[in-house]
XYZ file of C-alpha atoms in Angstrom:
595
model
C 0.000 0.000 0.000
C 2.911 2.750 1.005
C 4.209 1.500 -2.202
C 1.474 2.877 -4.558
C 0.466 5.684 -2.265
C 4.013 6.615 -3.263
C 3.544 6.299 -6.950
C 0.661 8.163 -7.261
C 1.932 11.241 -5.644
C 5.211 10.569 -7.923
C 2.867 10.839 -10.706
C 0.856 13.283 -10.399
C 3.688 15.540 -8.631
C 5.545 15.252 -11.898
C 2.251 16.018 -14.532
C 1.412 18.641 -12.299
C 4.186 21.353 -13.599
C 2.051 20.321 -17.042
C -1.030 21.125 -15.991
C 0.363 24.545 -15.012
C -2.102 27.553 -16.321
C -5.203 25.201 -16.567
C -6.253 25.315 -12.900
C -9.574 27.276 -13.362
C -10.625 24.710 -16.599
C -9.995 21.975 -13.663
C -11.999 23.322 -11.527
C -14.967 23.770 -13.595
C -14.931 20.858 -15.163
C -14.964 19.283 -11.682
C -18.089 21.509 -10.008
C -19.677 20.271 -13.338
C -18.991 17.025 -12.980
C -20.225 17.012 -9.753
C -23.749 18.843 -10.053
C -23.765 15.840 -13.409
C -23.224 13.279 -10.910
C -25.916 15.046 -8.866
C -28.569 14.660 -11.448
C -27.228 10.886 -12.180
C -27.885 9.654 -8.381
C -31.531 11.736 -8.623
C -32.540 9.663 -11.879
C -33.181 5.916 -10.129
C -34.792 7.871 -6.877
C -36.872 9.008 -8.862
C -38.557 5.498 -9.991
C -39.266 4.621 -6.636
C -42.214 7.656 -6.797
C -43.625 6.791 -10.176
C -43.630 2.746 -8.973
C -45.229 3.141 -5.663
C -46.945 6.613 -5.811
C -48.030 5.876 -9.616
C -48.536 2.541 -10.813
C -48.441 0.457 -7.672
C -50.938 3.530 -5.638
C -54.186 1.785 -5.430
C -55.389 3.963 -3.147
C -55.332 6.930 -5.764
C -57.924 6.845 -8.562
C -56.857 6.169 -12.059
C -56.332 9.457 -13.403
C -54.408 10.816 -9.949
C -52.288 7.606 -10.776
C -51.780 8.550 -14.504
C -50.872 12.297 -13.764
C -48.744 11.201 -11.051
C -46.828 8.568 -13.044
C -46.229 11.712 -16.388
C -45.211 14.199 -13.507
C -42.832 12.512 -12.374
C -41.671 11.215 -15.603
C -41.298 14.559 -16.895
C -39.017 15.308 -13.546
C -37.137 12.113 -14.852
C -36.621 13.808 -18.058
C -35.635 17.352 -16.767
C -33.111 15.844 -14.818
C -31.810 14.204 -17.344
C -31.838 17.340 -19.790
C -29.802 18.736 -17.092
C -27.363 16.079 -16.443
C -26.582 16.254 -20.329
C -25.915 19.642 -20.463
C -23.756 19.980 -17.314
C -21.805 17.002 -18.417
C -21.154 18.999 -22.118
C -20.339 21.804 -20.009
C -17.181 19.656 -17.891
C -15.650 17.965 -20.749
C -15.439 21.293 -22.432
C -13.220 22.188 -19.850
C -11.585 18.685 -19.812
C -10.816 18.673 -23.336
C -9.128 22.063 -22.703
C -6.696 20.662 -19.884
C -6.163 17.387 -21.249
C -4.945 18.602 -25.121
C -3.154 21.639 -23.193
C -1.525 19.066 -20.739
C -0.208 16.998 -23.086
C 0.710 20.122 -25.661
C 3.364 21.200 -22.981
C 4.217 17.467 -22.017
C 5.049 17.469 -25.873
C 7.301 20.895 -25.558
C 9.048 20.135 -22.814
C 10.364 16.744 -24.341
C 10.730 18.238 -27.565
C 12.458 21.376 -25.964
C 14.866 18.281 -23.601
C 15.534 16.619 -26.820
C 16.673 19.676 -28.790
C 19.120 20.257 -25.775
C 20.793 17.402 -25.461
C 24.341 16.495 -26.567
C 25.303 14.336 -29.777
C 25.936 11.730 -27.461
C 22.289 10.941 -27.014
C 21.355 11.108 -30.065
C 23.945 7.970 -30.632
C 22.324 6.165 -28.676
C 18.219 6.875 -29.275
C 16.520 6.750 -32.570
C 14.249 9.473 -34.165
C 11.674 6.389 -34.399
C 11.733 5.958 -30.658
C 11.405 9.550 -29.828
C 8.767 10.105 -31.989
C 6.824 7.172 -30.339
C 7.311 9.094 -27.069
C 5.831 12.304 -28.010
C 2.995 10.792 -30.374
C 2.844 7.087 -29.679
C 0.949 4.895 -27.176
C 2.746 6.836 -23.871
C 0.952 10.083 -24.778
C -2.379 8.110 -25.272
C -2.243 6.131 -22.369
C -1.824 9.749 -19.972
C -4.570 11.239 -21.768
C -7.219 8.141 -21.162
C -6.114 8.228 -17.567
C -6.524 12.295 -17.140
C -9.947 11.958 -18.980
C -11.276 9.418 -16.348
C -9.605 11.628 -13.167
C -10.494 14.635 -14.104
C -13.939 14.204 -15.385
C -15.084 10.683 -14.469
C -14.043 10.643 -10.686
C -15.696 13.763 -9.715
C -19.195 12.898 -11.000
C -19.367 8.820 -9.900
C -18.296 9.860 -6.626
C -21.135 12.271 -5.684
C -23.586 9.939 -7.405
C -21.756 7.120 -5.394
C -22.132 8.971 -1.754
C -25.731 9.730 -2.696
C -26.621 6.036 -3.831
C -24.825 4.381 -0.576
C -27.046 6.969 1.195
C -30.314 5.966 -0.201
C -29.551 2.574 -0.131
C -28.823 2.742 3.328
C -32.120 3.746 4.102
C -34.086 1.264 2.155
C -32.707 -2.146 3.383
C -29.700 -3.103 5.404
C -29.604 -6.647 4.101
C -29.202 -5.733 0.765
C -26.401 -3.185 1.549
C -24.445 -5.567 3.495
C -25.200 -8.063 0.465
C -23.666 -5.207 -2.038
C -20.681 -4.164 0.044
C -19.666 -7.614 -0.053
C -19.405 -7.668 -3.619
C -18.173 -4.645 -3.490
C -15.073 -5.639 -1.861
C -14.404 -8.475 -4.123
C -14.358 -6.637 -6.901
C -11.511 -4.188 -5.075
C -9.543 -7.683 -4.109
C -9.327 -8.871 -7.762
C -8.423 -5.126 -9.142
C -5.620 -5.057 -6.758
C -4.315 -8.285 -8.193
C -4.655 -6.830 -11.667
C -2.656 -3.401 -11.272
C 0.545 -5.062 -11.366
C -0.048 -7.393 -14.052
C -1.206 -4.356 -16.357
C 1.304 -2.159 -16.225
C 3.812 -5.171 -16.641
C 2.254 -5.496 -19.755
C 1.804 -2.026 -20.450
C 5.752 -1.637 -20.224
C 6.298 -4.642 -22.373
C 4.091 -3.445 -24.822
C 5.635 -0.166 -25.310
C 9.297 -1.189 -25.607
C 7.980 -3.184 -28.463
C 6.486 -0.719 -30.170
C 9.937 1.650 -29.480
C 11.826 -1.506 -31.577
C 9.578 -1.053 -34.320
C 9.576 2.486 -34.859
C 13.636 2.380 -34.535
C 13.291 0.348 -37.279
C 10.661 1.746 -39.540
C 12.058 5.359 -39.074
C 15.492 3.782 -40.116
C 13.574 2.070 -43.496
C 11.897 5.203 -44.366
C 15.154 7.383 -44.418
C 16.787 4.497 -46.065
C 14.635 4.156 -49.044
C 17.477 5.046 -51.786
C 19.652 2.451 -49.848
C 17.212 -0.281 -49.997
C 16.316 0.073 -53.858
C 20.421 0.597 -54.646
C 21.166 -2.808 -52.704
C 17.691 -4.751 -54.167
C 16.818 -5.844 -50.475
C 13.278 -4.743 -50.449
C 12.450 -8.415 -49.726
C 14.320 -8.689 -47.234
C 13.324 -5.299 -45.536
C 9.674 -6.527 -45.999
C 10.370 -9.383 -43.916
C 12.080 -7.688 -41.641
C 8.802 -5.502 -40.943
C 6.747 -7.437 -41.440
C 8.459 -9.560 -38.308
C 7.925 -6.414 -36.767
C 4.424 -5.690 -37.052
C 3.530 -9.597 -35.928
C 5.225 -9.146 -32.798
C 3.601 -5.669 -31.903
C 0.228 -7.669 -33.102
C 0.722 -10.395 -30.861
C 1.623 -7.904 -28.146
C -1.415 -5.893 -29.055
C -3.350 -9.291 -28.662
C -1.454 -10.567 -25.029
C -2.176 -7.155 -23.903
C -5.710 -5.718 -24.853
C -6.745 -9.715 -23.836
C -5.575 -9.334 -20.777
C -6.531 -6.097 -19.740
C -9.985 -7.131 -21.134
C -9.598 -10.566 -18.857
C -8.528 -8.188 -15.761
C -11.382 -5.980 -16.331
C -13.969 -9.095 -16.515
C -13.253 -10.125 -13.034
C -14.743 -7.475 -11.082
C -16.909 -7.104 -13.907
C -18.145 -10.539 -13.474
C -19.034 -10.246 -9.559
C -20.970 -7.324 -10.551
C -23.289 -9.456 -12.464
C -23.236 -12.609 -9.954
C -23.711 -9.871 -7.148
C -26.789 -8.484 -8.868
C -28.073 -12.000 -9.678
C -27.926 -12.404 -5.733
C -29.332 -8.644 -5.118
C -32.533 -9.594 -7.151
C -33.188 -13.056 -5.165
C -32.872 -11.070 -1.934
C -35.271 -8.351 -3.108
C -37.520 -10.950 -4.316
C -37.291 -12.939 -1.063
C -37.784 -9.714 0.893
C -40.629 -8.385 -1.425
C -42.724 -11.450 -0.727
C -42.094 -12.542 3.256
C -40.970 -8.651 4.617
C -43.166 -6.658 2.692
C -40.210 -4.503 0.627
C -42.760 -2.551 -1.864
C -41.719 -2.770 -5.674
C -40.610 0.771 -5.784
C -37.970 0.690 -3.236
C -36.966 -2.754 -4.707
C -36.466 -0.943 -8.321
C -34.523 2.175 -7.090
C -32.417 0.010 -4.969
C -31.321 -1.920 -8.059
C -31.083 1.284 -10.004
C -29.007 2.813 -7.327
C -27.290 -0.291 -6.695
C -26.505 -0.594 -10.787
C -24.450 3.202 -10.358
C -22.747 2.243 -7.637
C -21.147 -1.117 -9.070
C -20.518 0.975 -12.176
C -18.971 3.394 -9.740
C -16.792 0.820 -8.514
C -15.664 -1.049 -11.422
C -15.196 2.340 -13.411
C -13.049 3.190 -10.593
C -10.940 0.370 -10.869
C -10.626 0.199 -14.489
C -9.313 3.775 -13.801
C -6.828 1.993 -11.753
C -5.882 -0.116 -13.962
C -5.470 2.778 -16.409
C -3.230 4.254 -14.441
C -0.830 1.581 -14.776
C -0.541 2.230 -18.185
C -0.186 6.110 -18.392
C 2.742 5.123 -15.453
C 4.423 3.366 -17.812
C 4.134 5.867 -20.506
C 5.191 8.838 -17.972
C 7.892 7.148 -17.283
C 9.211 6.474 -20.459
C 8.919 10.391 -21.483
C 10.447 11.519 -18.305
C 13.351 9.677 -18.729
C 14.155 11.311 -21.837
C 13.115 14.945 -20.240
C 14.807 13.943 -17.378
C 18.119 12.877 -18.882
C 20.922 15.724 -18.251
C 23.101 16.182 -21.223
C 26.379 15.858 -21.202
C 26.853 19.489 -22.461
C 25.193 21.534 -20.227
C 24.523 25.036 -20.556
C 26.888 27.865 -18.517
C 24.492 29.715 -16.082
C 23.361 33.208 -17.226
C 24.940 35.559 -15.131
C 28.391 33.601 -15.817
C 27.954 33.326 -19.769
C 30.896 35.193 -21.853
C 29.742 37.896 -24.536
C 30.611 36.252 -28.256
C 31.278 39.341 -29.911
C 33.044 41.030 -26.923
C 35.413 37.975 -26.304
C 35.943 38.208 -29.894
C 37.497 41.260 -30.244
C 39.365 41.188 -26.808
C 40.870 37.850 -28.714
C 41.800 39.855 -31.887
C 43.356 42.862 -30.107
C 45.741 40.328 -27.689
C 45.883 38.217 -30.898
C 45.099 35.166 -29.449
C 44.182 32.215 -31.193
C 40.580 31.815 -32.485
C 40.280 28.139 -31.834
C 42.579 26.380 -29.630
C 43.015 22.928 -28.075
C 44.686 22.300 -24.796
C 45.765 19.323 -23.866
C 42.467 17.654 -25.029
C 41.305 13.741 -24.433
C 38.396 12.724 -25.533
C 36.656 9.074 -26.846
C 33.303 7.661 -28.408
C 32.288 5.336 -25.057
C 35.611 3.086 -25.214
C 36.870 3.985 -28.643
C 39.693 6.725 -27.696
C 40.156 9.321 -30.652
C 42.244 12.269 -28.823
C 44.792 11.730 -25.671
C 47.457 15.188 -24.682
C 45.871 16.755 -28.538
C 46.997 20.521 -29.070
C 46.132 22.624 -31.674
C 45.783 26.495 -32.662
C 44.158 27.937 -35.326
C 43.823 31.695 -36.184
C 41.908 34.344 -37.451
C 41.107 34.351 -41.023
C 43.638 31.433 -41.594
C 41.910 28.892 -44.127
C 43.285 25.346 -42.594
C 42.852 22.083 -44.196
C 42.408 18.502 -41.817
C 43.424 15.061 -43.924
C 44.231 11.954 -42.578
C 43.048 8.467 -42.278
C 39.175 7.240 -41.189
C 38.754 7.567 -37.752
C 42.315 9.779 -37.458
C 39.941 12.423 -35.196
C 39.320 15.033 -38.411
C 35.615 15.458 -37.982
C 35.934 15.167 -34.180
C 38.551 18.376 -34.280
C 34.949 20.209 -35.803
C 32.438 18.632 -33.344
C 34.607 19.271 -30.296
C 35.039 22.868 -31.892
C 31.378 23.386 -32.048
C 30.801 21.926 -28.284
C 28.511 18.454 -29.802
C 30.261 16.762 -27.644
C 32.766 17.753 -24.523
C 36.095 16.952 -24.225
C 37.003 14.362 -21.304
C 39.840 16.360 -20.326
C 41.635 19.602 -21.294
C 39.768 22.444 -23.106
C 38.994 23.590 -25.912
C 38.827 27.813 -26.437
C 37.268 30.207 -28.960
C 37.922 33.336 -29.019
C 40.375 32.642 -26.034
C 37.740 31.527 -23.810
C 36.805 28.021 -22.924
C 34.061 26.759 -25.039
C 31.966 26.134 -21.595
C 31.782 29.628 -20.781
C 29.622 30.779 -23.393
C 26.287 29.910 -24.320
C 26.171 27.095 -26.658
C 23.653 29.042 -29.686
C 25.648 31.939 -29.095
C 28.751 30.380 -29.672
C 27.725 28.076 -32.628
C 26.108 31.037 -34.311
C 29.856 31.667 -35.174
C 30.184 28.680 -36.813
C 29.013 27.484 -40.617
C 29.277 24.175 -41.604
C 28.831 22.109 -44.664
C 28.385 18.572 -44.211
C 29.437 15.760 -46.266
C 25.815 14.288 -45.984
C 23.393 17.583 -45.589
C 19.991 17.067 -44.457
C 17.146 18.273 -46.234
C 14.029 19.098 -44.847
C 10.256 18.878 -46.655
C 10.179 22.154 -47.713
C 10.901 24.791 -50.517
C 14.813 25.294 -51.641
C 14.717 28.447 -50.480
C 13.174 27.923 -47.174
C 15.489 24.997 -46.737
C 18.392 27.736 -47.053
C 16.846 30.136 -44.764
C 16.723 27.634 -42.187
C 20.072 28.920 -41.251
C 18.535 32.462 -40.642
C 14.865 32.921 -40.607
C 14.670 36.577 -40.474
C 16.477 37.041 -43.904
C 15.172 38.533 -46.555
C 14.766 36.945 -50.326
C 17.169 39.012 -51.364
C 19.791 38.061 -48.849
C 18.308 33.989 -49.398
C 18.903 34.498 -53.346
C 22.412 36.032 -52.852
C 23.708 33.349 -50.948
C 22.292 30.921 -53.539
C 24.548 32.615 -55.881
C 27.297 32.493 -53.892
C 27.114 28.829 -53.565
C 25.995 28.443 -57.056
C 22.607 26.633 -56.506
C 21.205 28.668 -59.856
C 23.722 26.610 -61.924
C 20.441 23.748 -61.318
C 17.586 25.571 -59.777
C 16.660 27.326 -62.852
C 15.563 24.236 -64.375
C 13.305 23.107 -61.789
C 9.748 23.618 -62.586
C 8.910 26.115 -59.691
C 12.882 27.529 -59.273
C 13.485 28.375 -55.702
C 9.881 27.964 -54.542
C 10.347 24.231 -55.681
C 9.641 21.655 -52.952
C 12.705 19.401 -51.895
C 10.844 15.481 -51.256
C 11.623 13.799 -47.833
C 15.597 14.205 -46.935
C 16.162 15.656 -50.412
C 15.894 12.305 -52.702
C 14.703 14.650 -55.506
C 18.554 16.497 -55.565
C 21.767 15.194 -56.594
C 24.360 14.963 -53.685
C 26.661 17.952 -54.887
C 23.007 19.774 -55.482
C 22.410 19.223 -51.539
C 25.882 20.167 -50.785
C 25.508 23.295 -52.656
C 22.264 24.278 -50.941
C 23.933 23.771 -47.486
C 26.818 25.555 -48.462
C 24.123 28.649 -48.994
C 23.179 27.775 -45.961
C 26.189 28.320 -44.255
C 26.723 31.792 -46.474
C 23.438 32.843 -45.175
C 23.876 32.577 -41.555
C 27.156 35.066 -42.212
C 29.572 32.957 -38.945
C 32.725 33.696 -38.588
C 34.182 30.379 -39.003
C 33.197 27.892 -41.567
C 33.500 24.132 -41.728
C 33.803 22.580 -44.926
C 33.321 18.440 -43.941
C 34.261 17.350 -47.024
C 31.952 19.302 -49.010
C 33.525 18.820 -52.151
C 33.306 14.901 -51.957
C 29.947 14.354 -54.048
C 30.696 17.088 -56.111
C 30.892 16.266 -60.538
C 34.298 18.241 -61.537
C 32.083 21.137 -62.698
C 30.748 21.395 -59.410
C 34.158 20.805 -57.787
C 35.467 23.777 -59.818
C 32.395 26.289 -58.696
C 32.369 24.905 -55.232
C 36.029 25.537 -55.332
C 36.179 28.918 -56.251
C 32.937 30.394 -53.579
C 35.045 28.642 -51.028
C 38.839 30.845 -51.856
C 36.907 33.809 -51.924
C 35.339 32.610 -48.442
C 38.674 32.134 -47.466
C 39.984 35.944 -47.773
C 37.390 36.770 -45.161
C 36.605 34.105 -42.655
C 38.279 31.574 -40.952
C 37.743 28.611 -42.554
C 38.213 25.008 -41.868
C 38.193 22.418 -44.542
C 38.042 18.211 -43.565
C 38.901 16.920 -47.205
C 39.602 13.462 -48.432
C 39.911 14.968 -51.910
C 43.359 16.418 -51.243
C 43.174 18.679 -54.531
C 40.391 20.936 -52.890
C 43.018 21.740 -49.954
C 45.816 22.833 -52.626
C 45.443 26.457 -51.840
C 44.930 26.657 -47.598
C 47.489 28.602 -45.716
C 48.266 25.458 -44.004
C 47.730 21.823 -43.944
C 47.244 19.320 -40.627
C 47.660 15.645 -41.299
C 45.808 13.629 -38.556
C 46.699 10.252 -38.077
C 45.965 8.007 -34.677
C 44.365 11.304 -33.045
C 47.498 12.962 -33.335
C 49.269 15.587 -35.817
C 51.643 14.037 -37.441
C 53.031 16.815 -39.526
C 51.849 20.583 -40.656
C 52.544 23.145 -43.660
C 51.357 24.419 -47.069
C 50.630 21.451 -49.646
C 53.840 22.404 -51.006
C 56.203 22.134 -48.316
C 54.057 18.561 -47.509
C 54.535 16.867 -50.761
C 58.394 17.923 -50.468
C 58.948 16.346 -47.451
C 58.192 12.908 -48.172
C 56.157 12.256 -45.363
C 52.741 11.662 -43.953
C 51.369 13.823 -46.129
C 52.832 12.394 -48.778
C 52.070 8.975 -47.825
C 48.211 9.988 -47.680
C 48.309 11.490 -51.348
C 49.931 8.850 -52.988
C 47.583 6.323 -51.485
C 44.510 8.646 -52.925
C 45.755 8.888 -56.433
């Protein structure tokens, strides 16, 4: 018992900062939901008068018996007029809390997820987070709010003011239903446990599936270019039999859990009715009291059985709470500097030009992927408005020299300054607003080619959009699509080549105007044509930012002011591509191996 009394308040502790701002829509859908459950215990009290003071009243004349029996029916019906509209009245304001519950239940984990470090991301899909925010977990909190918030309220007024009346109509057939009553309570306390077992079990499931469904749908081009659609269809099809049969174990078994008390309701009223009778015919119990008792009796069992359904339901949203909070809850591993300690970008910036410090530096840096070590004792310095080129081997620590730069993942040791300052001490949009960076694999989102370049600054103009496009040469092909820049990109840019996605990121990274740019091999997918335009937007870059270029195609790093050959996590030699190539060296090593 301490045991649940502690989970509830866990629960509903942690959905209250949710409900936040909803209070008064709480509490009048409640005082509706009460003065409905008013009108619902009135109904069945009111077949008692039109039994015995109506029909059964032989002591009244047929017409008094008639008039009495449509006045009271017509009471019957105004009550339940009543009852209708104060129940529309509470789940108008339900409605209102539940969709704005789970609206800023949806925020805050989207808001968590935004914040968190690359390192999560390796280790959670986009299939299972979407699942949290729009899945089964979701669903299950919002059937349990609807019955707390709405359902509780009404059934419990109607339930004190049946247990009332019933009390005063015959002890022996109260006794008779709080009997039943309590065996229906004994099996639902069995049953919680078991449900949100299965509840739990059920959801992981589902998270598997979605992993892998998200994963098919983003790999579409992969699965037609290595003919395994067969084998994919299997694969989800395996998928969708397992969340069936899950489906099956659980929505049986919930159904079997909620047949158990639901069956003692039935064998209790089968045992109600052969009480009244036997009470009716050798104690005198008039008809009337015998029908209102059963009508009463018949809101109170629903009372209880609704009550413990809701407890069963409970289980379930548990389950799904849990599994959102523990992404919401999860701290990242690059956590934001507090605000009355965070550094000024642009003031740090020029304090770093004037001492001429370095604009990026690494200080004795360590840092690994979980138990793969890429850095140990790494320095580095680059400066302002140097153009720097970073070649070496897969896995040589090229890429991670960017992400470390950027903060998308901390270093284990060491540090790692801009603008002189550790990266830690500003705030991380601040500080990555100075950075532009073209990936070797851009992402492309559902959306016009021009709104998938102002992505990188929203308040630009079309002008400033269409000049960046220059810049990065995306006319060269979006004059030949049917709708030019207004043209809609299909789902992660299947429609465009991979140097036409390149070039739109580069634009991208033109747009946002950083101070540092990150070329990830941006050249890679690039035709020669491309290569050459690519080529040239990026030297004339290079007179006015700094500019950081991770190349496997050594050719595009022929004109850097310096070169830095990576290999184990280490450089293993520096210079101009000309000085390289004359030294015989790593460098050299790595070039004859590409040609």
């Amino acid at each position: 018992m301490n045991t649940d009394k502690k989970q509830k308040l866990n629960f509903w502790k942690t959905l209250s900062q949710y409900i936040g701002g909803y209070k008064f829509r709480i509490f009048v859908s409640v005082i509706f939901s009460l003065l409905t459950g008013i009108m619902v215990a009135a109904q069945p009290l009111i077949i008692k008068y039109i039994v015995d003071d109506g029909i059964s009243n032989t002591a009244a004349s047929a017409d008094m018996r008639v008039r009495i029996v449509v006045f009271f029916c017509g009471v019957y019906v105004l009550i339940s007029f009543l009852r209708i509209f104060l129940w529309a009245i509470a789940a108008n304001s339900m409605y209102n809390v539940l969709e704005g519950t789970l609206t800023n239940l949806r925020n805050a984990f989207f808001t968590s997820v935004q914040n968190l470090s690359m390192s999560f991301y390796d280790k959670t899909s986009s299939g299972e987070l979407y699942n949290c925010i729009m899945g089964s977990p979701m669903a299950n909190i919002k059937t349990y709010l609807s019955s707390v918030i709405i359902s509780v309220p009404y059934q419990s007024v109607s339930f004190i003011i049946s247990i009332t009346a019933l009390l005063s109509y015959d002890w022996l057939l109260t006794v008779i239903l709080v009997a039943v009553t309590l065996v229906m309570v004994a099996f639902n306390l069995a049953s919680r446990k078991k449900v949100k077992s299965i509840a739990k079990d059920y959801i992981s499931t589902e998270n598997q599936a979605s992993k892998y469904i998200n994963d098919m749908f983003h790999g579409l081009e992969a699965t037609k270019l290595y003919s395994v659609e067969n084998d994919t269809i299997y694969k989800f099809r395996r998928y969708t039999d397992q969340i069936r049969k899950k489906g099956i174990d659980m929505s049986f078994s919930v159904m079997i859990e909620h047949t158990k008390p639901e069956f003692m309701q039935y064998l209790g009223t089968a045992v109600i009715y052969i009480a009244g009778a036997l009470l009716c015919i050798y104690r005198g119990l008039s008809t009337g009291v015998l029908f209102a008792f059963i009508s009463s009796m018949s809101i109170i069992l629903t009372t209880i059985s609704s009550f413990l359904q809701i407890g069963l339901t409970k289980s379930s949203a548990e389950a799904g709470l849990d599994k959102i909070m523990k992404v919401i809850n999860t701290a990242s591993e690059t956590p934001e500097v507090k605000e009355n300690r965070k550094r000024n970008v642009e003031i740090e910036r020029n304090s770093s030009q004037d001492k001429n410090k370095p604009c990026i530096e690494f200080e004795h840096v360590s840092f690994g992927y979980d138990d793969k070590k890429i850095y140990t004792d790494f320095n580095c310095k680059i400066n302002y408005n140097e153009s720097v080129g970073l070649v070496g081997g897969s896995g040589s620590g090229k890429s991670t020299f960017t992400k470390l730069a950027m903060r998308l993942y901390d270093a284990d040791s060491g540090v790692v300054r801009l603008h002189g300052r550790d990266i830690k001490e500003f705030n991380t949009h601040d500080m990555r607003k100075c950075f532009g960076v073209v990936p070797q694999n851009p992402f492309m989102f559902q959306c016009s080619i021009m709104e998938n370049v102002r992505i990188a600054r929203p308040d630009a103009t079309n002008s400033e959009v269409i000049k960046a496009m220059e810049m990065a040469h995306v006319h060269e092909f979006v004059n030949d699509l049917p709708q030019g820049w207004n043209t809609i990109i299909g789902d992660g840019g299947l429609s465009l080549s991979g140097g036409q996605k390149q070039r739109v990121a580069i634009a991208r990274a033109i747009l946002g105007n950083p101070d540092i740019l990150i070329f990830d091999e941006a050249t890679s997918a690039l035709d020669n044509i491309s290569e050459a335009l690519i080529q040239k937007s990026m030297e004339e870059l290079m007179k006015t930012h700094t500019v950081i270029i991770v190349a496997h195609r050594l050719t595009t790093i022929r004109n850097v002011d310096r070169i830095l050959v990576f290999k184990d996590g280490n450089i293993a030699e520096e210079g101009k591509f000309d000085e390289l190539v004359e030294r015989n060296g790593a460098f050299k090593e790595l070039l004859t191996f590409k040609d």
